[in-house]
Coordinates of C-alpha atoms and ligand atoms in Angstrom, one line a residue:
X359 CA 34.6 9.1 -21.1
X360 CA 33.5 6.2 -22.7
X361 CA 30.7 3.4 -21.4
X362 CA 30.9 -0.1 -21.6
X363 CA 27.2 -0.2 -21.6
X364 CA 24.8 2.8 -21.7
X365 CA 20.6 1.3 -21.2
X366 CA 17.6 3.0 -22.4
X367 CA 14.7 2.1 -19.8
X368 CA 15.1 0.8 -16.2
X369 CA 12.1 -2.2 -16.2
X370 CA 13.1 -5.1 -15.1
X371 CA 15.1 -5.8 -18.2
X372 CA 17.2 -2.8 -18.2
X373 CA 17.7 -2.1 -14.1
X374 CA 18.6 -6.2 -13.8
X375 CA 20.8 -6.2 -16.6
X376 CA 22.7 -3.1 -15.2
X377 CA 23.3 -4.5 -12.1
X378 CA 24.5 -7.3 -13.5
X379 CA 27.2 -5.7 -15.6
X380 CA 28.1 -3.7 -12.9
X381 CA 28.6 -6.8 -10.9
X382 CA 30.8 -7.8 -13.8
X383 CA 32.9 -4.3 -13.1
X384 CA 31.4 -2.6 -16.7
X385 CA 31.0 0.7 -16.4
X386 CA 27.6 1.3 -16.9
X387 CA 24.8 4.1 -17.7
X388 CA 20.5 3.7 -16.7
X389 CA 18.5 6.1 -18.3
X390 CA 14.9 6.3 -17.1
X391 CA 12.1 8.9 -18.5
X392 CA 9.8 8.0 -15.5
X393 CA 10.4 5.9 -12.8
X394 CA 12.8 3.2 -11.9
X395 CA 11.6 0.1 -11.5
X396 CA 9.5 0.4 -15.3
X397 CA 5.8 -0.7 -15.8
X398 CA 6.5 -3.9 -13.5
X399 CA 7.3 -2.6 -10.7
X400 CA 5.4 0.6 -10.6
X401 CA 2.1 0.2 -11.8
X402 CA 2.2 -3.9 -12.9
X403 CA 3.6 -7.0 -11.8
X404 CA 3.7 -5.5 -8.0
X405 CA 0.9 -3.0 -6.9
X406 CA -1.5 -5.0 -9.1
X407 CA -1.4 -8.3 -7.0
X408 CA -1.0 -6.3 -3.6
X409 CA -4.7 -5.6 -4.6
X410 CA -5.8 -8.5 -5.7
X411 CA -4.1 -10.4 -2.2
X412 CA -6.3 -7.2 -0.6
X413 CA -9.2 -9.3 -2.5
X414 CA -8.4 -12.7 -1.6
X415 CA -8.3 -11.0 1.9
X416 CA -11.7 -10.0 2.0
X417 CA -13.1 -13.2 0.1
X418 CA -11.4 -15.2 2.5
X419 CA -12.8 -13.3 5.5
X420 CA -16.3 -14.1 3.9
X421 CA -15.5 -17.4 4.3
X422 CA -13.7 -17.6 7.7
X423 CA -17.2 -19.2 9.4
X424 CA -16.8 -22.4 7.5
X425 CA -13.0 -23.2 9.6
X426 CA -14.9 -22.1 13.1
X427 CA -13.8 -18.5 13.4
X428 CA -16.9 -16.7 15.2
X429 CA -18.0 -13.2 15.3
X430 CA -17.7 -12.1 11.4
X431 CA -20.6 -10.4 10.2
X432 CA -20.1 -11.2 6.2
X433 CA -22.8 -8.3 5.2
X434 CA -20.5 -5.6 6.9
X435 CA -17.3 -6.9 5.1
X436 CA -16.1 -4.9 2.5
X437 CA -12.9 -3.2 0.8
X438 CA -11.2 -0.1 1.7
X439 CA -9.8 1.1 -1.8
X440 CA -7.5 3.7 0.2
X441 CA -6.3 1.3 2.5
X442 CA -5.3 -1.2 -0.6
X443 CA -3.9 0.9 -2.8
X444 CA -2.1 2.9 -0.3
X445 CA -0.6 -0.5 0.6
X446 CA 0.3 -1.4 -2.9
X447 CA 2.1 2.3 -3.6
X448 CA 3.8 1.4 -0.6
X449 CA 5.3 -2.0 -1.0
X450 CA 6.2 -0.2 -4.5
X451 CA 7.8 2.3 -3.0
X452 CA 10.1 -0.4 -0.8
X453 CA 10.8 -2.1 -3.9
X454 CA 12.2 1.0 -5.9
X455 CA 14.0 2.1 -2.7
X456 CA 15.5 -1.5 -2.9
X457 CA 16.5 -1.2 -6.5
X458 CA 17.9 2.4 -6.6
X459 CA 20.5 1.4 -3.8
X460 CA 21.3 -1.7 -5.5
X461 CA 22.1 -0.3 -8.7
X462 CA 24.3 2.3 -6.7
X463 CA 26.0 -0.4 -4.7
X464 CA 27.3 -2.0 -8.1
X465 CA 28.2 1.3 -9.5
X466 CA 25.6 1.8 -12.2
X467 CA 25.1 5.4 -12.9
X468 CA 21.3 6.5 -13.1
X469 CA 20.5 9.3 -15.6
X470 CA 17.1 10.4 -15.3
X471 CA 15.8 11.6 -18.7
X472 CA 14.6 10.5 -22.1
X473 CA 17.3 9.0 -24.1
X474 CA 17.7 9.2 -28.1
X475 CA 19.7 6.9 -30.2
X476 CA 22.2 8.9 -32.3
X477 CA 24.5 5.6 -33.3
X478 CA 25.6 2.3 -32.4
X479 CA 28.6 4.6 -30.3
X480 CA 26.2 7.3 -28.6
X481 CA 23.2 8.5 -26.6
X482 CA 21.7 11.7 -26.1
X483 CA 20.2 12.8 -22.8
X484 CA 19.0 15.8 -21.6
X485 CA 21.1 17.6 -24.5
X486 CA 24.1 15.7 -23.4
X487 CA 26.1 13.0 -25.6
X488 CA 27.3 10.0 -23.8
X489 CA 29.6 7.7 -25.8
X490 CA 29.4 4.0 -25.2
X491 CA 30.7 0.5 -26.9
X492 CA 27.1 -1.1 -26.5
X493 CA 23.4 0.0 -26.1
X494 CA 20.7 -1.9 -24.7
X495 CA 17.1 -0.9 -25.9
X496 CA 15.1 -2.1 -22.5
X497 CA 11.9 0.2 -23.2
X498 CA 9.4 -1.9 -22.7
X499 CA 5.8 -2.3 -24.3
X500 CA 2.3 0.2 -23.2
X501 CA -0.9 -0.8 -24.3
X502 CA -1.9 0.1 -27.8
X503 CA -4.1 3.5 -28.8
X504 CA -7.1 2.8 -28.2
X505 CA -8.9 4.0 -31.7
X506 CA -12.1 3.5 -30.8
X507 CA -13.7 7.3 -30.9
X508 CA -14.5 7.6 -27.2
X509 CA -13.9 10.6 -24.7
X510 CA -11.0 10.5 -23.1
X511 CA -11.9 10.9 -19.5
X512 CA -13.7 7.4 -19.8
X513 CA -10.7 5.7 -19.9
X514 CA -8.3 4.8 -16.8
X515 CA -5.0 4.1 -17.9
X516 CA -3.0 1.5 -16.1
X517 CA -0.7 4.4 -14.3
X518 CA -3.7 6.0 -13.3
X519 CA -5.2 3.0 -11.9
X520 CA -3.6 3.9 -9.0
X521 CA -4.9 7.7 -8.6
X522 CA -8.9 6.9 -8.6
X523 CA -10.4 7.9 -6.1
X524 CA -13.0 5.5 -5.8
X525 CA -13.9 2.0 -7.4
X526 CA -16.3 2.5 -10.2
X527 CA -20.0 0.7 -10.0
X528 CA -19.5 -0.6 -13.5
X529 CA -16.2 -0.9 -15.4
X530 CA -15.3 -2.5 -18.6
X531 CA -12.0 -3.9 -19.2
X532 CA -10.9 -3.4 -22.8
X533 CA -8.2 -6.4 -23.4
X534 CA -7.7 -9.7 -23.7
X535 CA -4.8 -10.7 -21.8
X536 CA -3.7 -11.6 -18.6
X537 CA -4.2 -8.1 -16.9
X538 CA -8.0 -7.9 -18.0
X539 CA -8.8 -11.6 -16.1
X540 CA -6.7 -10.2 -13.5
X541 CA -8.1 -7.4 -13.1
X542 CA -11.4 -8.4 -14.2
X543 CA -11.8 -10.9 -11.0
X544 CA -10.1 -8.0 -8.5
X545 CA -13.0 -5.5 -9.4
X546 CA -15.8 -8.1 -9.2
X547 CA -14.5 -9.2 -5.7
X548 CA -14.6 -5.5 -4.7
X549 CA -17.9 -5.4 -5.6
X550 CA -18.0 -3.6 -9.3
X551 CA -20.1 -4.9 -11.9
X552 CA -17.6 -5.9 -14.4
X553 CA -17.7 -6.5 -17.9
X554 CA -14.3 -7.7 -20.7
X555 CA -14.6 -6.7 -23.8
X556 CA -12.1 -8.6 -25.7
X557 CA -10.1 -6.9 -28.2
X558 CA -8.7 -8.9 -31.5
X559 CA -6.7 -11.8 -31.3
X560 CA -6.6 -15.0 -29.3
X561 CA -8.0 -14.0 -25.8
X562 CA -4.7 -15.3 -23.2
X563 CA -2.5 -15.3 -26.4
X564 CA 0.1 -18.3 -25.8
X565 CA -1.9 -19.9 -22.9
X566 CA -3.4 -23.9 -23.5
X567 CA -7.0 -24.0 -24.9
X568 CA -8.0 -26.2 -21.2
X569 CA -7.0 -23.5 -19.3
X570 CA -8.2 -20.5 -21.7
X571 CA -11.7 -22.9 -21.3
X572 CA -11.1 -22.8 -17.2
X573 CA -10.6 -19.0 -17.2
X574 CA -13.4 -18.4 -19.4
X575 CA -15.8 -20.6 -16.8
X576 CA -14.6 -18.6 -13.3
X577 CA -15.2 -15.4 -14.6
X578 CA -19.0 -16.4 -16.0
X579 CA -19.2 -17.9 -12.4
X580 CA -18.3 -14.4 -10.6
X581 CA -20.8 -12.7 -13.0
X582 CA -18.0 -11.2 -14.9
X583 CA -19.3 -11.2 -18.4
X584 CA -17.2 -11.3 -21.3
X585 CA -17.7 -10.2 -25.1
X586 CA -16.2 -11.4 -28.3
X587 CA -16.2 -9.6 -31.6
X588 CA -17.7 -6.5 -30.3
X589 CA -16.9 -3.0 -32.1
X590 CA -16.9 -0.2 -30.1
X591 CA -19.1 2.3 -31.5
X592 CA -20.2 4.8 -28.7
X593 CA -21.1 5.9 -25.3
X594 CA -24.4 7.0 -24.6
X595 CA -26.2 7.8 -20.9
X596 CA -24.0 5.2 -19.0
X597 CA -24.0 2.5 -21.8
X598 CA -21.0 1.5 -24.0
X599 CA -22.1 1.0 -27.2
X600 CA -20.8 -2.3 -28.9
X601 CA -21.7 -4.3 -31.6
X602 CA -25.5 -4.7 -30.7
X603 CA -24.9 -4.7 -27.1
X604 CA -25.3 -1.9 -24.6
X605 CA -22.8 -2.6 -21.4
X606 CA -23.2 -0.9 -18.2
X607 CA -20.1 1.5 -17.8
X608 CA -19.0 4.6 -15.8
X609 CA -15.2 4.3 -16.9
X610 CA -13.3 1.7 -19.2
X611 CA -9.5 0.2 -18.3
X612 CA -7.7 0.2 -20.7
X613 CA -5.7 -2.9 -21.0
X614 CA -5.4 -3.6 -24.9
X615 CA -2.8 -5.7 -25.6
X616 CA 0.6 -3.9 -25.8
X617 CA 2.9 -2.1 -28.7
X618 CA 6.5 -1.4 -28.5
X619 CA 7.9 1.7 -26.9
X620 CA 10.7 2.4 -29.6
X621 CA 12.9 5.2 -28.4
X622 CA 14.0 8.0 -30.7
X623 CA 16.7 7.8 -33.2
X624 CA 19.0 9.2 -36.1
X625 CA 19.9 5.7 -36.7
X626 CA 16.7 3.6 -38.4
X627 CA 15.5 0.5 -35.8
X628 CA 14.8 -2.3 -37.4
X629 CA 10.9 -3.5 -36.7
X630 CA 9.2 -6.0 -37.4
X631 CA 5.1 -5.6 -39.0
X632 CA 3.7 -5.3 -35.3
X633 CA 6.2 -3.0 -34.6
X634 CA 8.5 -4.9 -32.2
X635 CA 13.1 -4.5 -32.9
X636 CA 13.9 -6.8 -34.4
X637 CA 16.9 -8.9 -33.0
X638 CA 18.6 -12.6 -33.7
X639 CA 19.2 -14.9 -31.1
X640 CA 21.6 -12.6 -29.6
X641 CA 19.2 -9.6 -28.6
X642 CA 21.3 -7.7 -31.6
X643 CA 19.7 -6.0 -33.5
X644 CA 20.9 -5.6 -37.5
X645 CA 22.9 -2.6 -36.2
X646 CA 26.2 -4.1 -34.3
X647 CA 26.3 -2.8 -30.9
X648 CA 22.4 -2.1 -30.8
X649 CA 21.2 -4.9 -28.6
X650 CA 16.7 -4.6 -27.8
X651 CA 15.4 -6.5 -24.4
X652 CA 12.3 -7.8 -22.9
X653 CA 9.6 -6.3 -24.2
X654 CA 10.3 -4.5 -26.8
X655 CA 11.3 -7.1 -28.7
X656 CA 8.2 -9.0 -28.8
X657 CA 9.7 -12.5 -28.0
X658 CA 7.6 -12.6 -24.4
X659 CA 5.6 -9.9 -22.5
X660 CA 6.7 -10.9 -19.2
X661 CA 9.0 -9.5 -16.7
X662 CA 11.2 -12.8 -15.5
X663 CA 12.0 -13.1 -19.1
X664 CA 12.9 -9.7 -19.8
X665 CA 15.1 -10.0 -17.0
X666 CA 16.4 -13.3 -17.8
X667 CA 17.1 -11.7 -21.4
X668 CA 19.3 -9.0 -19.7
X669 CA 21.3 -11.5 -17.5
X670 CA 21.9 -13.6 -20.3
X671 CA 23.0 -10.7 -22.6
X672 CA 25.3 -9.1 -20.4
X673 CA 27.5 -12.5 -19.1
X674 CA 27.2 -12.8 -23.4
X675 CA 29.2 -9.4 -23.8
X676 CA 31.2 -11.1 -21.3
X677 CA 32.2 -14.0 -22.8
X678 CA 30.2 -16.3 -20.4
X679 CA 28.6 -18.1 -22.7
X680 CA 25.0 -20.1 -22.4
X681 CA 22.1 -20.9 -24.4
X682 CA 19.2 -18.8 -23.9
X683 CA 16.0 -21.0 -23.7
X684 CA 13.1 -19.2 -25.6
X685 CA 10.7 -21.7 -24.5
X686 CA 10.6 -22.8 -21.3
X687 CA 9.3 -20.5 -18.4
X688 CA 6.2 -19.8 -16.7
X689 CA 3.8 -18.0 -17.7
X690 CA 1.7 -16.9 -14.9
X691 CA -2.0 -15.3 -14.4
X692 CA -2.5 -14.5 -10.9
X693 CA -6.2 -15.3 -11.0
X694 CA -8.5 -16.5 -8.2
X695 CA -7.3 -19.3 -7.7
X696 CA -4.2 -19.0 -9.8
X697 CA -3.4 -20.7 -13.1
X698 CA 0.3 -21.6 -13.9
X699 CA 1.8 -22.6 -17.5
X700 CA 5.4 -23.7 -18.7
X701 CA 6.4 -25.7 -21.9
X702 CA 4.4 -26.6 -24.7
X703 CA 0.4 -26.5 -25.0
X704 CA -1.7 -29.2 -26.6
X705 CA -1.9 -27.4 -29.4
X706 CA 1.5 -27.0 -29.6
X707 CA 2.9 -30.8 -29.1
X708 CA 0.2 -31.3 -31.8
X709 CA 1.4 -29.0 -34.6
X710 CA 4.8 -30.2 -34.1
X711 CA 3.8 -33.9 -34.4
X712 CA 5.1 -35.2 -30.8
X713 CA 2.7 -37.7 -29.6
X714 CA 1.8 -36.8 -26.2
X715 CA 0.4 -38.0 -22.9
X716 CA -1.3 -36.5 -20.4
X717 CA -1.2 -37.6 -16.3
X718 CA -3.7 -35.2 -14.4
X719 CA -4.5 -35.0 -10.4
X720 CA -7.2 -33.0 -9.1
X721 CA -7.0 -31.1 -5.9
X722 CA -10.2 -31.9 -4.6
X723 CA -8.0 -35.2 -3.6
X724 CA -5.0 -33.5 -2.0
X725 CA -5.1 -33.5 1.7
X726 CA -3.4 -30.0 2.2
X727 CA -5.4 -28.6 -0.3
X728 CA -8.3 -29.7 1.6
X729 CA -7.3 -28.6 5.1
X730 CA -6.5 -25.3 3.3
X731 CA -10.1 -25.2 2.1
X732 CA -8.9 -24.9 -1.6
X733 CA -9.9 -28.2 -3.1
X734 CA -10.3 -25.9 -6.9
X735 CA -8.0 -27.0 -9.5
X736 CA -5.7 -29.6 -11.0
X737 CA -2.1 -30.2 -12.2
X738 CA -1.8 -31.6 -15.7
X739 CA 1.7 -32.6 -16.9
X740 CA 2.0 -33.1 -20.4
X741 CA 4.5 -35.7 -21.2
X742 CA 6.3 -37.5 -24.6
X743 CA 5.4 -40.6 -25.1
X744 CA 8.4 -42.2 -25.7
X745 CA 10.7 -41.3 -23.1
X746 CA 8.2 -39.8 -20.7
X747 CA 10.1 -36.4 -21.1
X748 CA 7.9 -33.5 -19.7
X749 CA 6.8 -31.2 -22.3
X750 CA 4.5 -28.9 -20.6
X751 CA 2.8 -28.5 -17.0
X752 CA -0.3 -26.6 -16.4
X753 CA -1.3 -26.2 -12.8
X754 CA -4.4 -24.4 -11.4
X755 CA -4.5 -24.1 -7.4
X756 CA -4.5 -21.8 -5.2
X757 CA -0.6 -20.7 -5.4
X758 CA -0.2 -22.3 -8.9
X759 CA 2.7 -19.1 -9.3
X760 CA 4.9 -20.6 -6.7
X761 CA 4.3 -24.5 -7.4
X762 CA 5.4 -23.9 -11.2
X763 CA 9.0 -23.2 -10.8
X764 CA 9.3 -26.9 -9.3
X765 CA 8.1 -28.0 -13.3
X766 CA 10.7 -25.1 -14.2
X767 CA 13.5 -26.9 -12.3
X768 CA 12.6 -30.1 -13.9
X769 CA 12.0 -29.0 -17.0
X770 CA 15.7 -27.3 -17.3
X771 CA 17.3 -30.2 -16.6
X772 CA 15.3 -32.4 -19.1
X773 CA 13.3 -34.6 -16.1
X774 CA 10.7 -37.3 -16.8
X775 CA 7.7 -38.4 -15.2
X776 CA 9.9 -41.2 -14.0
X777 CA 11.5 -38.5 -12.2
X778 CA 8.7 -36.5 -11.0
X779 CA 7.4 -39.9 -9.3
X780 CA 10.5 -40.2 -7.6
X781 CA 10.9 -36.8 -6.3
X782 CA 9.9 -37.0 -2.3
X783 CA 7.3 -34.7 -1.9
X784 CA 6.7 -33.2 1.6
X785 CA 3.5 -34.3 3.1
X786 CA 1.0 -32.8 3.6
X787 CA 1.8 -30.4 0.9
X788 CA -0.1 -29.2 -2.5
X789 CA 2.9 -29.8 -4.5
X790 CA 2.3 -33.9 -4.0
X791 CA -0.1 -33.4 -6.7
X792 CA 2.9 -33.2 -8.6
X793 CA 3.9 -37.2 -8.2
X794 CA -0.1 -37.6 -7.8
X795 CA 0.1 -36.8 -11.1
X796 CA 2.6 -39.5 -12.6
X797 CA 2.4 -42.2 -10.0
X798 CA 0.7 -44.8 -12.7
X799 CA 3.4 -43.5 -15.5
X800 CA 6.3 -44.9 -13.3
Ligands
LIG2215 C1 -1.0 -4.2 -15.1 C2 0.1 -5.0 -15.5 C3 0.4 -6.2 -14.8 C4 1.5 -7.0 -15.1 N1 1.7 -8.1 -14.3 C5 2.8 -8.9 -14.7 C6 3.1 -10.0 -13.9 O1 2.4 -10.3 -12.9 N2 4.1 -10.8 -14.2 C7 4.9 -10.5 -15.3 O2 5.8 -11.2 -15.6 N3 4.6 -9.4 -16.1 C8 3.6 -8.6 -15.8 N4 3.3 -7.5 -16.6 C9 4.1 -7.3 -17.8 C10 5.4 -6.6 -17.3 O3 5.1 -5.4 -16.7 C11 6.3 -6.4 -18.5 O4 6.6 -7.6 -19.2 C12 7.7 -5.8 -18.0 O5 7.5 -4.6 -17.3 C13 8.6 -5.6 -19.2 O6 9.8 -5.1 -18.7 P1 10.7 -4.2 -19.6 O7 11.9 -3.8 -18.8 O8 10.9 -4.8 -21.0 O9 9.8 -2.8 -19.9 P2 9.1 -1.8 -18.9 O10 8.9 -2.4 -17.5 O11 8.0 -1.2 -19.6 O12 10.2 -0.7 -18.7 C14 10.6 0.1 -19.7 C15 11.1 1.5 -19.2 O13 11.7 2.2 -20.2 C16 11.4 3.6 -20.0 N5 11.6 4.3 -21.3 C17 10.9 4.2 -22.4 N6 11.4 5.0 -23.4 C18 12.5 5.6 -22.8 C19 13.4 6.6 -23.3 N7 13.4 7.0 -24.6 N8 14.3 7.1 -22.5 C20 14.4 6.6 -21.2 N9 13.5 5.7 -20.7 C21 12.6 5.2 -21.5 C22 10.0 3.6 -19.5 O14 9.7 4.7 -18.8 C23 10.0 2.3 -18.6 O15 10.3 2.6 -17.3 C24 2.2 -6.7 -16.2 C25 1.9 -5.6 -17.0 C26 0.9 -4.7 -16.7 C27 0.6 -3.5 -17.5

């Protein structure tokens, strides 16, 4: 027997692009070494902001005296961890419930087990050869070995996350990425003293220099402190050693920024210098039949655009034929309050030459926004200045997630300010910051 498709990893680039291609009647192999679902869904995207909603939960219950609700005693409120993160592992366990009978409904086979690459024709799991016309490489990304000489039991791991017992007084957060901010603020709410220190490399690769400024701020103003250029050179007596500084700290998260998972082979991978497959704009990889996506390829570390890679590829294979846009989707960090990116930066419209405008509305002046008590934040859409075509949009408010994927809808079909202006915005709604925004442009 011979599959159309057999895919090495079931995140959401591998378990979404088998149900698609069972969908599209190919018969169809998943093989997982851990849990269906992948990093996402298990021990990312998902149980991470159940905790952090359990967070907003309790700051906003500090805060309930200021809309008239009576009989809260702020100094008793606090946060179960149990209760939280046996909600998380819960709604986690829903999701992969969800998923497993979805992929059965369309067919898809599930093979639990690591999988090796023997060639572009076949897969061995579990000491059995499967034959197949295609592969898909969907094994994601984990962060990167840590190197720097410290015990092992100080570090959590982001699967382990999950397992503590308790929340630890003081915890550093070893990254520089969207999961340390994240993760960073969700601590300090708590109630740990919390510390980043940021590994090498842009901190928030990919994210505008305004916002990257704005994240920097809200974490010095929850007493999250955060360290540049620091080498790690010891622990001693409750103290990370680093650079010249000595940082409270009974455990460290690890959440470096991320390395390939490349599965076994007989057949050499092609990788890039950071260790990503290499693929055109395809997914293929120099190997016909070898296709790598969503992480693993390095294009995006995000799971709507390892999905959207796996969509995309499979209606390829199928002959239904699109363009796959590289650059436009959101790019999220679910921050308190939340901060929202799609399209170019700043310093991206500059490097490429396009003169720019920028058309900004704060929140403070959105009557929703005030009634909701969450007057923090703007919207900022970044626009050419010819045509008015929107190049970028950079929101910060309290559900800044949600609100993007109005810019996404525009953005795919091309839209202008012109547009935006002339889009009828509900009111009272946040989103009328949106035509806020452009109403002198029109
Ligand atoms: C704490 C955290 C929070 C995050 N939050 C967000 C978020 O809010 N939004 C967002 O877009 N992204 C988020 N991410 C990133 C997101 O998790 C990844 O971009 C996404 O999981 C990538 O999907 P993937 O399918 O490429 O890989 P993965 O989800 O990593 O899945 C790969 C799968 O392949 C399996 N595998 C590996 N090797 C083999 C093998 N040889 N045989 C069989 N199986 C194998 C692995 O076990 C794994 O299940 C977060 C990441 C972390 C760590």
């Amino acid at each position: 027997m011979e599959y159309d498709i057999i895919i090495i990893g079931a995140g959401p680039a591998g378990y979404v692009a088998a149900i698609r291609a069972g969908q599209l009647g190919m018969k169809t192999a998943l093989i997982e070494k851990k849990q269906v679902g992948g990093m996402c869904m298990n021990w990312g995207c998902i149980p991470t902001k159940s905790i952090i909603e359990s967070a907003r939960a309790l700051a906003k219950a500090k805060s309930a005296a200021t809309f008239g609700v009576t009989g809260i005693e702020p100094e008793k409120l606090g946060l179960d961890w149990t209760v939280a993160k046996n909600r998380a592992m819960e709604i986690v366990g829903k999701l992969r419930g969800g998923v497993e009978s979805v992929l059965k409904k369309n067919g898809v086979e599930v093979i639990h087990g690591a999988a090796r690459i023997n060639d572009s024709g076949s897969v061995t799991v579990s000491n059995k050869n499967l034959k197949t016309k295609n592969i898909f490489i969907a094994t994601g990304s984990y962060p990167s070995a840590t190197g720097t000489g410290l015990k092992k039991e100080l570090w959590i791991q982001i699967e382990k996350l999950f397992e503590l017992e308790s929340l630890p007084k003081h915890l550093v957060i070893y990254g520089r990425g969207p999961v340390s901010v994240e993760l960073a603020q969700f601590f300090a709410m708590a109630g740990s003293k919390v510390a980043i220190v940021a590994t090498k490399g842009k901190f928030l690769p990919g994210i505008d220099n305004y916002l990257e400024q704005y994240v920097l701020k809200i974490l010095k103003d929850q007493g999250v402190k955060v360290y540049f250029d620091l080498e790690i050179k010891g622990y001693e007596k409750g103290k990370l050693l680093a650079g010249d500084e000595k940082i409270a700290c009974d455990r460290i998260l690890n959440a470096s920024w991320r390395k390939a998972v490349v599965p076994p082979s007989e057949t050499e991978i092609p990788l890039d210098e950071e260790g990503y497959i290499v693929t055109n704009d395809s997914f293929e990889t120099s190997i016909p039949g070898i296709f790598a996506i969503g992480d693993v390829n390095g294009r995006a570390y995000l799971a709507h655009v390892a999905s959207a890679q796996g969509i995309w590829l499979v209606n390829h294979l199928k002959g239904i034929r699109s363009e796959f846009d590289f650059k436009n989707y959101p790019y999220n960090l679910y921050s308190t309050p939340e901060i929202a990116q799609i399209g170019s930066t700043e310093a991206q419209l500059t490097e490429q030459g396009i003169l720019y405008k920028i058309s900004e509305f704060p929140l403070s002046a959105n009557g929703k926004a005030m009634a909701e008590g969450n007057t923090e934040g703007r919207i900022r859409i970044l626009s050419e200045d010819r045509y008015g075509q929107v190049m970028g949009v950079q929101i910060i408010a309290e559900h800044a997630t949600d609100m993007i994927a109005e810019a996404a809808a525009f953005m795919q079909i091309e839209g202008t300010v012109y547009d935006v202006a002339q889009t009828i915005h509900a009111h009272p709604t946040v989103s009328e910051v949106f035509m806020e925004a452009v109403r002198n442009d029109s």
